[in-house]
């Protein structure tokens, strides 16, 4: 969230950060327990978006906490469990106020 805040602040000033730079900064802030995920993403032939990387890291975090079922996932937008923001019903609702609003 801190990296996203910096990214948004820079974007509001007209300084656009590439997805590659954004992902690199996210990786630099992670602990060693995420090294297998980082290796998988960086060696993949398929480029991952920031959103794709975020989803993979959230999934890895859930597994580290011993949560292996979908019911343990919590949406960053609505706060409900069982899904992430990429599957959230409210992600296209411009009038919806997120839990962090």
mmCIF file with all atom_site columns, N, CA, C and O in Angstrom, residues 7-52:
data_model
loop_
_atom_site.group_PDB
_atom_site.id
_atom_site.type_symbol
_atom_site.label_atom_id
_atom_site.label_alt_id
_atom_site.label_comp_id
_atom_site.label_asym_id
_atom_site.label_entity_id
_atom_site.label_seq_id
_atom_site.pdbx_PDB_ins_code
_atom_site.Cartn_x
_atom_site.Cartn_y
_atom_site.Cartn_z
_atom_site.occupancy
_atom_site.B_iso_or_equiv
_atom_site.pdbx_formal_charge
_atom_site.auth_seq_id
_atom_site.auth_comp_id
_atom_site.auth_asym_id
_atom_site.auth_atom_id
_atom_site.pdbx_PDB_model_num
ATOM 1   N N  . UNK A 1 7  ? 3.439  5.707   -5.802  1.00 0.00 ? 7  UNK A N  1
ATOM 2   C CA . UNK A 1 7  ? 3.162  5.632   -7.234  1.00 0.00 ? 7  UNK A CA 1
ATOM 3   C C  . UNK A 1 7  ? 2.078  6.639   -7.614  1.00 0.00 ? 7  UNK A C  1
ATOM 4   O O  . UNK A 1 7  ? 2.209  7.378   -8.595  1.00 0.00 ? 7  UNK A O  1
ATOM 5   N N  . UNK A 1 8  ? 0.997  6.660   -6.843  1.00 0.00 ? 8  UNK A N  1
ATOM 6   C CA . UNK A 1 8  ? -0.105 7.588   -7.118  1.00 0.00 ? 8  UNK A CA 1
ATOM 7   C C  . UNK A 1 8  ? 0.325  9.043   -6.981  1.00 0.00 ? 8  UNK A C  1
ATOM 8   O O  . UNK A 1 8  ? -0.070 9.899   -7.779  1.00 0.00 ? 8  UNK A O  1
ATOM 9   N N  . UNK A 1 9  ? 1.143  9.337   -5.967  1.00 0.00 ? 9  UNK A N  1
ATOM 10  C CA . UNK A 1 9  ? 1.636  10.707  -5.786  1.00 0.00 ? 9  UNK A CA 1
ATOM 11  C C  . UNK A 1 9  ? 2.507  11.146  -6.963  1.00 0.00 ? 9  UNK A C  1
ATOM 12  O O  . UNK A 1 9  ? 2.389  12.279  -7.440  1.00 0.00 ? 9  UNK A O  1
ATOM 13  N N  . UNK A 1 10 ? 3.377  10.265  -7.423  1.00 0.00 ? 10 UNK A N  1
ATOM 14  C CA . UNK A 1 10 ? 4.220  10.591  -8.573  1.00 0.00 ? 10 UNK A CA 1
ATOM 15  C C  . UNK A 1 10 ? 3.384  10.769  -9.839  1.00 0.00 ? 10 UNK A C  1
ATOM 16  O O  . UNK A 1 10 ? 3.637  11.673  -10.634 1.00 0.00 ? 10 UNK A O  1
ATOM 17  N N  . UNK A 1 11 ? 2.386  9.905   -10.010 1.00 0.00 ? 11 UNK A N  1
ATOM 18  C CA . UNK A 1 11 ? 1.519  10.004  -11.182 1.00 0.00 ? 11 UNK A CA 1
ATOM 19  C C  . UNK A 1 11 ? 0.739  11.318  -11.181 1.00 0.00 ? 11 UNK A C  1
ATOM 20  O O  . UNK A 1 11 ? 0.542  11.925  -12.237 1.00 0.00 ? 11 UNK A O  1
ATOM 21  N N  . UNK A 1 12 ? 0.330  11.780  -10.000 1.00 0.00 ? 12 UNK A N  1
ATOM 22  C CA . UNK A 1 12 ? -0.419 13.040  -9.938  1.00 0.00 ? 12 UNK A CA 1
ATOM 23  C C  . UNK A 1 12 ? 0.455  14.239  -10.310 1.00 0.00 ? 12 UNK A C  1
ATOM 24  O O  . UNK A 1 12 ? -0.051 15.280  -10.708 1.00 0.00 ? 12 UNK A O  1
ATOM 25  N N  . UNK A 1 13 ? 1.770  14.077  -10.205 1.00 0.00 ? 13 UNK A N  1
ATOM 26  C CA . UNK A 1 13 ? 2.711  15.137  -10.592 1.00 0.00 ? 13 UNK A CA 1
ATOM 27  C C  . UNK A 1 13 ? 3.156  15.000  -12.045 1.00 0.00 ? 13 UNK A C  1
ATOM 28  O O  . UNK A 1 13 ? 3.991  15.771  -12.519 1.00 0.00 ? 13 UNK A O  1
ATOM 29  N N  . UNK A 1 14 ? 2.640  13.990  -12.736 1.00 0.00 ? 14 UNK A N  1
ATOM 30  C CA . UNK A 1 14 ? 3.002  13.790  -14.132 1.00 0.00 ? 14 UNK A CA 1
ATOM 31  C C  . UNK A 1 14 ? 4.176  12.857  -14.335 1.00 0.00 ? 14 UNK A C  1
ATOM 32  O O  . UNK A 1 14 ? 4.628  12.662  -15.455 1.00 0.00 ? 14 UNK A O  1
ATOM 33  N N  . UNK A 1 15 ? 4.693  12.269  -13.274 1.00 0.00 ? 15 UNK A N  1
ATOM 34  C CA . UNK A 1 15 ? 5.830  11.341  -13.366 1.00 0.00 ? 15 UNK A CA 1
ATOM 35  C C  . UNK A 1 15 ? 5.280  9.918   -13.415 1.00 0.00 ? 15 UNK A C  1
ATOM 36  O O  . UNK A 1 15 ? 4.821  9.380   -12.414 1.00 0.00 ? 15 UNK A O  1
ATOM 37  N N  . UNK A 1 16 ? 5.294  9.334   -14.594 1.00 0.00 ? 16 UNK A N  1
ATOM 38  C CA . UNK A 1 16 ? 4.738  8.002   -14.782 1.00 0.00 ? 16 UNK A CA 1
ATOM 39  C C  . UNK A 1 16 ? 5.826  6.959   -14.542 1.00 0.00 ? 16 UNK A C  1
ATOM 40  O O  . UNK A 1 16 ? 6.919  7.047   -15.099 1.00 0.00 ? 16 UNK A O  1
ATOM 41  N N  . UNK A 1 17 ? 5.511  5.979   -13.713 1.00 0.00 ? 17 UNK A N  1
ATOM 42  C CA . UNK A 1 17 ? 6.419  4.881   -13.394 1.00 0.00 ? 17 UNK A CA 1
ATOM 43  C C  . UNK A 1 17 ? 5.959  3.655   -14.181 1.00 0.00 ? 17 UNK A C  1
ATOM 44  O O  . UNK A 1 17 ? 4.776  3.319   -14.162 1.00 0.00 ? 17 UNK A O  1
ATOM 45  N N  . UNK A 1 18 ? 6.885  2.996   -14.844 1.00 0.00 ? 18 UNK A N  1
ATOM 46  C CA . UNK A 1 18 ? 6.528  1.810   -15.621 1.00 0.00 ? 18 UNK A CA 1
ATOM 47  C C  . UNK A 1 18 ? 6.123  0.671   -14.682 1.00 0.00 ? 18 UNK A C  1
ATOM 48  O O  . UNK A 1 18 ? 6.495  0.652   -13.502 1.00 0.00 ? 18 UNK A O  1
ATOM 49  N N  . UNK A 1 19 ? 5.360  -0.283  -15.240 1.00 0.00 ? 19 UNK A N  1
ATOM 50  C CA . UNK A 1 19 ? 4.973  -1.456  -14.447 1.00 0.00 ? 19 UNK A CA 1
ATOM 51  C C  . UNK A 1 19 ? 6.208  -2.208  -13.951 1.00 0.00 ? 19 UNK A C  1
ATOM 52  O O  . UNK A 1 19 ? 6.239  -2.691  -12.823 1.00 0.00 ? 19 UNK A O  1
ATOM 53  N N  . UNK A 1 20 ? 7.231  -2.279  -14.805 1.00 0.00 ? 20 UNK A N  1
ATOM 54  C CA . UNK A 1 20 ? 8.454  -2.992  -14.430 1.00 0.00 ? 20 UNK A CA 1
ATOM 55  C C  . UNK A 1 20 ? 9.121  -2.338  -13.219 1.00 0.00 ? 20 UNK A C  1
ATOM 56  O O  . UNK A 1 20 ? 9.532  -3.018  -12.276 1.00 0.00 ? 20 UNK A O  1
ATOM 57  N N  . UNK A 1 21 ? 9.224  -1.019  -13.223 1.00 0.00 ? 21 UNK A N  1
ATOM 58  C CA . UNK A 1 21 ? 9.802  -0.305  -12.081 1.00 0.00 ? 21 UNK A CA 1
ATOM 59  C C  . UNK A 1 21 ? 8.941  -0.467  -10.836 1.00 0.00 ? 21 UNK A C  1
ATOM 60  O O  . UNK A 1 21 ? 9.462  -0.663  -9.735  1.00 0.00 ? 21 UNK A O  1
ATOM 61  N N  . UNK A 1 22 ? 7.626  -0.404  -11.011 1.00 0.00 ? 22 UNK A N  1
ATOM 62  C CA . UNK A 1 22 ? 6.692  -0.548  -9.901  1.00 0.00 ? 22 UNK A CA 1
ATOM 63  C C  . UNK A 1 22 ? 6.856  -1.922  -9.245  1.00 0.00 ? 22 UNK A C  1
ATOM 64  O O  . UNK A 1 22 ? 6.965  -2.030  -8.014  1.00 0.00 ? 22 UNK A O  1
ATOM 65  N N  . UNK A 1 23 ? 6.906  -2.971  -10.057 1.00 0.00 ? 23 UNK A N  1
ATOM 66  C CA . UNK A 1 23 ? 7.064  -4.336  -9.549  1.00 0.00 ? 23 UNK A CA 1
ATOM 67  C C  . UNK A 1 23 ? 8.419  -4.499  -8.858  1.00 0.00 ? 23 UNK A C  1
ATOM 68  O O  . UNK A 1 23 ? 8.515  -5.116  -7.795  1.00 0.00 ? 23 UNK A O  1
ATOM 69  N N  . UNK A 1 24 ? 9.461  -3.918  -9.424  1.00 0.00 ? 24 UNK A N  1
ATOM 70  C CA . UNK A 1 24 ? 10.796 -4.001  -8.817  1.00 0.00 ? 24 UNK A CA 1
ATOM 71  C C  . UNK A 1 24 ? 10.814 -3.377  -7.431  1.00 0.00 ? 24 UNK A C  1
ATOM 72  O O  . UNK A 1 24 ? 11.394 -3.944  -6.493  1.00 0.00 ? 24 UNK A O  1
ATOM 73  N N  . UNK A 1 25 ? 10.169 -2.248  -7.263  1.00 0.00 ? 25 UNK A N  1
ATOM 74  C CA . UNK A 1 25 ? 10.112 -1.595  -5.955  1.00 0.00 ? 25 UNK A CA 1
ATOM 75  C C  . UNK A 1 25 ? 9.341  -2.460  -4.964  1.00 0.00 ? 25 UNK A C  1
ATOM 76  O O  . UNK A 1 25 ? 9.730  -2.594  -3.804  1.00 0.00 ? 25 UNK A O  1
ATOM 77  N N  . UNK A 1 26 ? 8.252  -3.074  -5.418  1.00 0.00 ? 26 UNK A N  1
ATOM 78  C CA . UNK A 1 26 ? 7.491  -3.973  -4.543  1.00 0.00 ? 26 UNK A CA 1
ATOM 79  C C  . UNK A 1 26 ? 8.380  -5.125  -4.099  1.00 0.00 ? 26 UNK A C  1
ATOM 80  O O  . UNK A 1 26 ? 8.436  -5.462  -2.910  1.00 0.00 ? 26 UNK A O  1
ATOM 81  N N  . UNK A 1 27 ? 9.099  -5.734  -5.033  1.00 0.00 ? 27 UNK A N  1
ATOM 82  C CA . UNK A 1 27 ? 9.985  -6.853  -4.703  1.00 0.00 ? 27 UNK A CA 1
ATOM 83  C C  . UNK A 1 27 ? 11.065 -6.456  -3.705  1.00 0.00 ? 27 UNK A C  1
ATOM 84  O O  . UNK A 1 27 ? 11.400 -7.225  -2.803  1.00 0.00 ? 27 UNK A O  1
ATOM 85  N N  . UNK A 1 28 ? 11.614 -5.271  -3.864  1.00 0.00 ? 28 UNK A N  1
ATOM 86  C CA . UNK A 1 28 ? 12.681 -4.824  -2.970  1.00 0.00 ? 28 UNK A CA 1
ATOM 87  C C  . UNK A 1 28 ? 12.204 -4.667  -1.527  1.00 0.00 ? 28 UNK A C  1
ATOM 88  O O  . UNK A 1 28 ? 13.011 -4.717  -0.606  1.00 0.00 ? 28 UNK A O  1
ATOM 89  N N  . UNK A 1 29 ? 10.906 -4.491  -1.320  1.00 0.00 ? 29 UNK A N  1
ATOM 90  C CA . UNK A 1 29 ? 10.379 -4.326  0.026   1.00 0.00 ? 29 UNK A CA 1
ATOM 91  C C  . UNK A 1 29 ? 9.936  -5.613  0.688   1.00 0.00 ? 29 UNK A C  1
ATOM 92  O O  . UNK A 1 29 ? 9.445  -5.594  1.823   1.00 0.00 ? 29 UNK A O  1
ATOM 93  N N  . UNK A 1 30 ? 10.114 -6.741  0.004   1.00 0.00 ? 30 UNK A N  1
ATOM 94  C CA . UNK A 1 30 ? 9.642  -8.012  0.552   1.00 0.00 ? 30 UNK A CA 1
ATOM 95  C C  . UNK A 1 30 ? 10.722 -8.743  1.325   1.00 0.00 ? 30 UNK A C  1
ATOM 96  O O  . UNK A 1 30 ? 11.911 -8.596  1.061   1.00 0.00 ? 30 UNK A O  1
ATOM 97  N N  . UNK A 1 31 ? 10.276 -9.564  2.263   1.00 0.00 ? 31 UNK A N  1
ATOM 98  C CA . UNK A 1 31 ? 11.215 -10.374 3.052   1.00 0.00 ? 31 UNK A CA 1
ATOM 99  C C  . UNK A 1 31 ? 11.623 -11.612 2.251   1.00 0.00 ? 31 UNK A C  1
ATOM 100 O O  . UNK A 1 31 ? 11.073 -11.911 1.182   1.00 0.00 ? 31 UNK A O  1
ATOM 101 N N  . UNK A 1 32 ? 12.577 -12.363 2.779   1.00 0.00 ? 32 UNK A N  1
ATOM 102 C CA . UNK A 1 32 ? 13.115 -13.536 2.089   1.00 0.00 ? 32 UNK A CA 1
ATOM 103 C C  . UNK A 1 32 ? 12.089 -14.646 1.899   1.00 0.00 ? 32 UNK A C  1
ATOM 104 O O  . UNK A 1 32 ? 12.239 -15.480 1.008   1.00 0.00 ? 32 UNK A O  1
ATOM 105 N N  . UNK A 1 33 ? 11.040 -14.669 2.704   1.00 0.00 ? 33 UNK A N  1
ATOM 106 C CA . UNK A 1 33 ? 10.041 -15.733 2.569   1.00 0.00 ? 33 UNK A CA 1
ATOM 107 C C  . UNK A 1 33 ? 9.298  -15.656 1.228   1.00 0.00 ? 33 UNK A C  1
ATOM 108 O O  . UNK A 1 33 ? 8.697  -16.631 0.799   1.00 0.00 ? 33 UNK A O  1
ATOM 109 N N  . UNK A 1 34 ? 9.382  -14.510 0.564   1.00 0.00 ? 34 UNK A N  1
ATOM 110 C CA . UNK A 1 34 ? 8.732  -14.344 -0.738  1.00 0.00 ? 34 UNK A CA 1
ATOM 111 C C  . UNK A 1 34 ? 9.683  -14.616 -1.904  1.00 0.00 ? 34 UNK A C  1
ATOM 112 O O  . UNK A 1 34 ? 9.301  -14.462 -3.065  1.00 0.00 ? 34 UNK A O  1
ATOM 113 N N  . UNK A 1 35 ? 10.897 -15.017 -1.626  1.00 0.00 ? 35 UNK A N  1
ATOM 114 C CA . UNK A 1 35 ? 11.899 -15.251 -2.669  1.00 0.00 ? 35 UNK A CA 1
ATOM 115 C C  . UNK A 1 35 ? 11.441 -16.251 -3.732  1.00 0.00 ? 35 UNK A C  1
ATOM 116 O O  . UNK A 1 35 ? 11.660 -16.018 -4.928  1.00 0.00 ? 35 UNK A O  1
ATOM 117 N N  . UNK A 1 36 ? 10.781 -17.362 -3.365  1.00 0.00 ? 36 UNK A N  1
ATOM 118 C CA . UNK A 1 36 ? 10.316 -18.286 -4.408  1.00 0.00 ? 36 UNK A CA 1
ATOM 119 C C  . UNK A 1 36 ? 9.301  -17.635 -5.363  1.00 0.00 ? 36 UNK A C  1
ATOM 120 O O  . UNK A 1 36 ? 9.337  -17.881 -6.567  1.00 0.00 ? 36 UNK A O  1
ATOM 121 N N  . UNK A 1 37 ? 8.436  -16.809 -4.845  1.00 0.00 ? 37 UNK A N  1
ATOM 122 C CA . UNK A 1 37 ? 7.443  -16.125 -5.680  1.00 0.00 ? 37 UNK A CA 1
ATOM 123 C C  . UNK A 1 37 ? 8.146  -15.122 -6.591  1.00 0.00 ? 37 UNK A C  1
ATOM 124 O O  . UNK A 1 37 ? 7.833  -15.027 -7.783  1.00 0.00 ? 37 UNK A O  1
ATOM 125 N N  . UNK A 1 38 ? 9.084  -14.372 -6.034  1.00 0.00 ? 38 UNK A N  1
ATOM 126 C CA . UNK A 1 38 ? 9.837  -13.392 -6.819  1.00 0.00 ? 38 UNK A CA 1
ATOM 127 C C  . UNK A 1 38 ? 10.593 -14.088 -7.950  1.00 0.00 ? 38 UNK A C  1
ATOM 128 O O  . UNK A 1 38 ? 10.580 -13.633 -9.091  1.00 0.00 ? 38 UNK A O  1
ATOM 129 N N  . UNK A 1 39 ? 11.234 -15.206 -7.636  1.00 0.00 ? 39 UNK A N  1
ATOM 130 C CA . UNK A 1 39 ? 11.974 -15.962 -8.643  1.00 0.00 ? 39 UNK A CA 1
ATOM 131 C C  . UNK A 1 39 ? 11.045 -16.455 -9.744  1.00 0.00 ? 39 UNK A C  1
ATOM 132 O O  . UNK A 1 39 ? 11.358 -16.354 -10.934 1.00 0.00 ? 39 UNK A O  1
ATOM 133 N N  . UNK A 1 40 ? 9.892  -16.970 -9.351  1.00 0.00 ? 40 UNK A N  1
ATOM 134 C CA . UNK A 1 40 ? 8.924  -17.460 -10.329 1.00 0.00 ? 40 UNK A CA 1
ATOM 135 C C  . UNK A 1 40 ? 8.487  -16.340 -11.277 1.00 0.00 ? 40 UNK A C  1
ATOM 136 O O  . UNK A 1 40 ? 8.444  -16.519 -12.494 1.00 0.00 ? 40 UNK A O  1
ATOM 137 N N  . UNK A 1 41 ? 8.182  -15.184 -10.726 1.00 0.00 ? 41 UNK A N  1
ATOM 138 C CA . UNK A 1 41 ? 7.692  -14.069 -11.537 1.00 0.00 ? 41 UNK A CA 1
ATOM 139 C C  . UNK A 1 41 ? 8.791  -13.520 -12.442 1.00 0.00 ? 41 UNK A C  1
ATOM 140 O O  . UNK A 1 41 ? 8.571  -13.257 -13.626 1.00 0.00 ? 41 UNK A O  1
ATOM 141 N N  . UNK A 1 42 ? 9.995  -13.349 -11.899 1.00 0.00 ? 42 UNK A N  1
ATOM 142 C CA . UNK A 1 42 ? 11.072 -12.743 -12.683 1.00 0.00 ? 42 UNK A CA 1
ATOM 143 C C  . UNK A 1 42 ? 11.627 -13.672 -13.761 1.00 0.00 ? 42 UNK A C  1
ATOM 144 O O  . UNK A 1 42 ? 12.176 -13.192 -14.751 1.00 0.00 ? 42 UNK A O  1
ATOM 145 N N  . UNK A 1 43 ? 11.481 -14.975 -13.593 1.00 0.00 ? 43 UNK A N  1
ATOM 146 C CA . UNK A 1 43 ? 11.987 -15.910 -14.601 1.00 0.00 ? 43 UNK A CA 1
ATOM 147 C C  . UNK A 1 43 ? 10.913 -16.353 -15.583 1.00 0.00 ? 43 UNK A C  1
ATOM 148 O O  . UNK A 1 43 ? 11.210 -17.069 -16.531 1.00 0.00 ? 43 UNK A O  1
ATOM 149 N N  . UNK A 1 44 ? 9.701  -15.911 -15.371 1.00 0.00 ? 44 UNK A N  1
ATOM 150 C CA . UNK A 1 44 ? 8.596  -16.283 -16.254 1.00 0.00 ? 44 UNK A CA 1
ATOM 151 C C  . UNK A 1 44 ? 8.749  -15.613 -17.618 1.00 0.00 ? 44 UNK A C  1
ATOM 152 O O  . UNK A 1 44 ? 9.229  -14.491 -17.727 1.00 0.00 ? 44 UNK A O  1
ATOM 153 N N  . UNK A 1 45 ? 8.332  -16.308 -18.645 1.00 0.00 ? 45 UNK A N  1
ATOM 154 C CA . UNK A 1 45 ? 8.357  -15.749 -19.994 1.00 0.00 ? 45 UNK A CA 1
ATOM 155 C C  . UNK A 1 45 ? 7.156  -14.842 -20.237 1.00 0.00 ? 45 UNK A C  1
ATOM 156 O O  . UNK A 1 45 ? 7.131  -14.097 -21.212 1.00 0.00 ? 45 UNK A O  1
ATOM 157 N N  . UNK A 1 46 ? 6.176  -14.921 -19.355 1.00 0.00 ? 46 UNK A N  1
ATOM 158 C CA . UNK A 1 46 ? 4.977  -14.095 -19.458 1.00 0.00 ? 46 UNK A CA 1
ATOM 159 C C  . UNK A 1 46 ? 5.147  -12.885 -18.542 1.00 0.00 ? 46 UNK A C  1
ATOM 160 O O  . UNK A 1 46 ? 5.389  -13.043 -17.347 1.00 0.00 ? 46 UNK A O  1
ATOM 161 N N  . UNK A 1 47 ? 5.065  -11.664 -19.079 1.00 0.00 ? 47 UNK A N  1
ATOM 162 C CA . UNK A 1 47 ? 5.197  -10.495 -18.207 1.00 0.00 ? 47 UNK A CA 1
ATOM 163 C C  . UNK A 1 47 ? 3.956  -10.341 -17.325 1.00 0.00 ? 47 UNK A C  1
ATOM 164 O O  . UNK A 1 47 ? 2.831  -10.497 -17.791 1.00 0.00 ? 47 UNK A O  1
ATOM 165 N N  . UNK A 1 48 ? 4.178  -10.065 -16.055 1.00 0.00 ? 48 UNK A N  1
ATOM 166 C CA . UNK A 1 48 ? 3.078  -9.893  -15.112 1.00 0.00 ? 48 UNK A CA 1
ATOM 167 C C  . UNK A 1 48 ? 2.814  -8.415  -14.879 1.00 0.00 ? 48 UNK A C  1
ATOM 168 O O  . UNK A 1 48 ? 3.738  -7.628  -14.758 1.00 0.00 ? 48 UNK A O  1
ATOM 169 N N  . UNK A 1 49 ? 1.546  -8.065  -14.791 1.00 0.00 ? 49 UNK A N  1
ATOM 170 C CA . UNK A 1 49 ? 1.161  -6.693  -14.472 1.00 0.00 ? 49 UNK A CA 1
ATOM 171 C C  . UNK A 1 49 ? 1.320  -6.488  -12.967 1.00 0.00 ? 49 UNK A C  1
ATOM 172 O O  . UNK A 1 49 ? 1.496  -7.450  -12.203 1.00 0.00 ? 49 UNK A O  1
ATOM 173 N N  . UNK A 1 50 ? 1.236  -5.252  -12.529 1.00 0.00 ? 50 UNK A N  1
ATOM 174 C CA . UNK A 1 50 ? 1.303  -4.948  -11.100 1.00 0.00 ? 50 UNK A CA 1
ATOM 175 C C  . UNK A 1 50 ? 0.168  -5.661  -10.382 1.00 0.00 ? 50 UNK A C  1
ATOM 176 O O  . UNK A 1 50 ? 0.364  -6.238  -9.306  1.00 0.00 ? 50 UNK A O  1
ATOM 177 N N  . UNK A 1 51 ? -1.015 -5.663  -10.977 1.00 0.00 ? 51 UNK A N  1
ATOM 178 C CA . UNK A 1 51 ? -2.152 -6.335  -10.359 1.00 0.00 ? 51 UNK A CA 1
ATOM 179 C C  . UNK A 1 51 ? -1.915 -7.840  -10.255 1.00 0.00 ? 51 UNK A C  1
ATOM 180 O O  . UNK A 1 51 ? -2.201 -8.454  -9.237  1.00 0.00 ? 51 UNK A O  1
ATOM 181 N N  . UNK A 1 52 ? -1.363 -8.441  -11.294 1.00 0.00 ? 52 UNK A N  1
ATOM 182 C CA . UNK A 1 52 ? -1.068 -9.872  -11.272 1.00 0.00 ? 52 UNK A CA 1
ATOM 183 C C  . UNK A 1 52 ? -0.050 -10.227 -10.202 1.00 0.00 ? 52 UNK A C  1
ATOM 184 O O  . UNK A 1 52 ? -0.190 -11.231 -9.494  1.00 0.00 ? 52 UNK A O  1
#
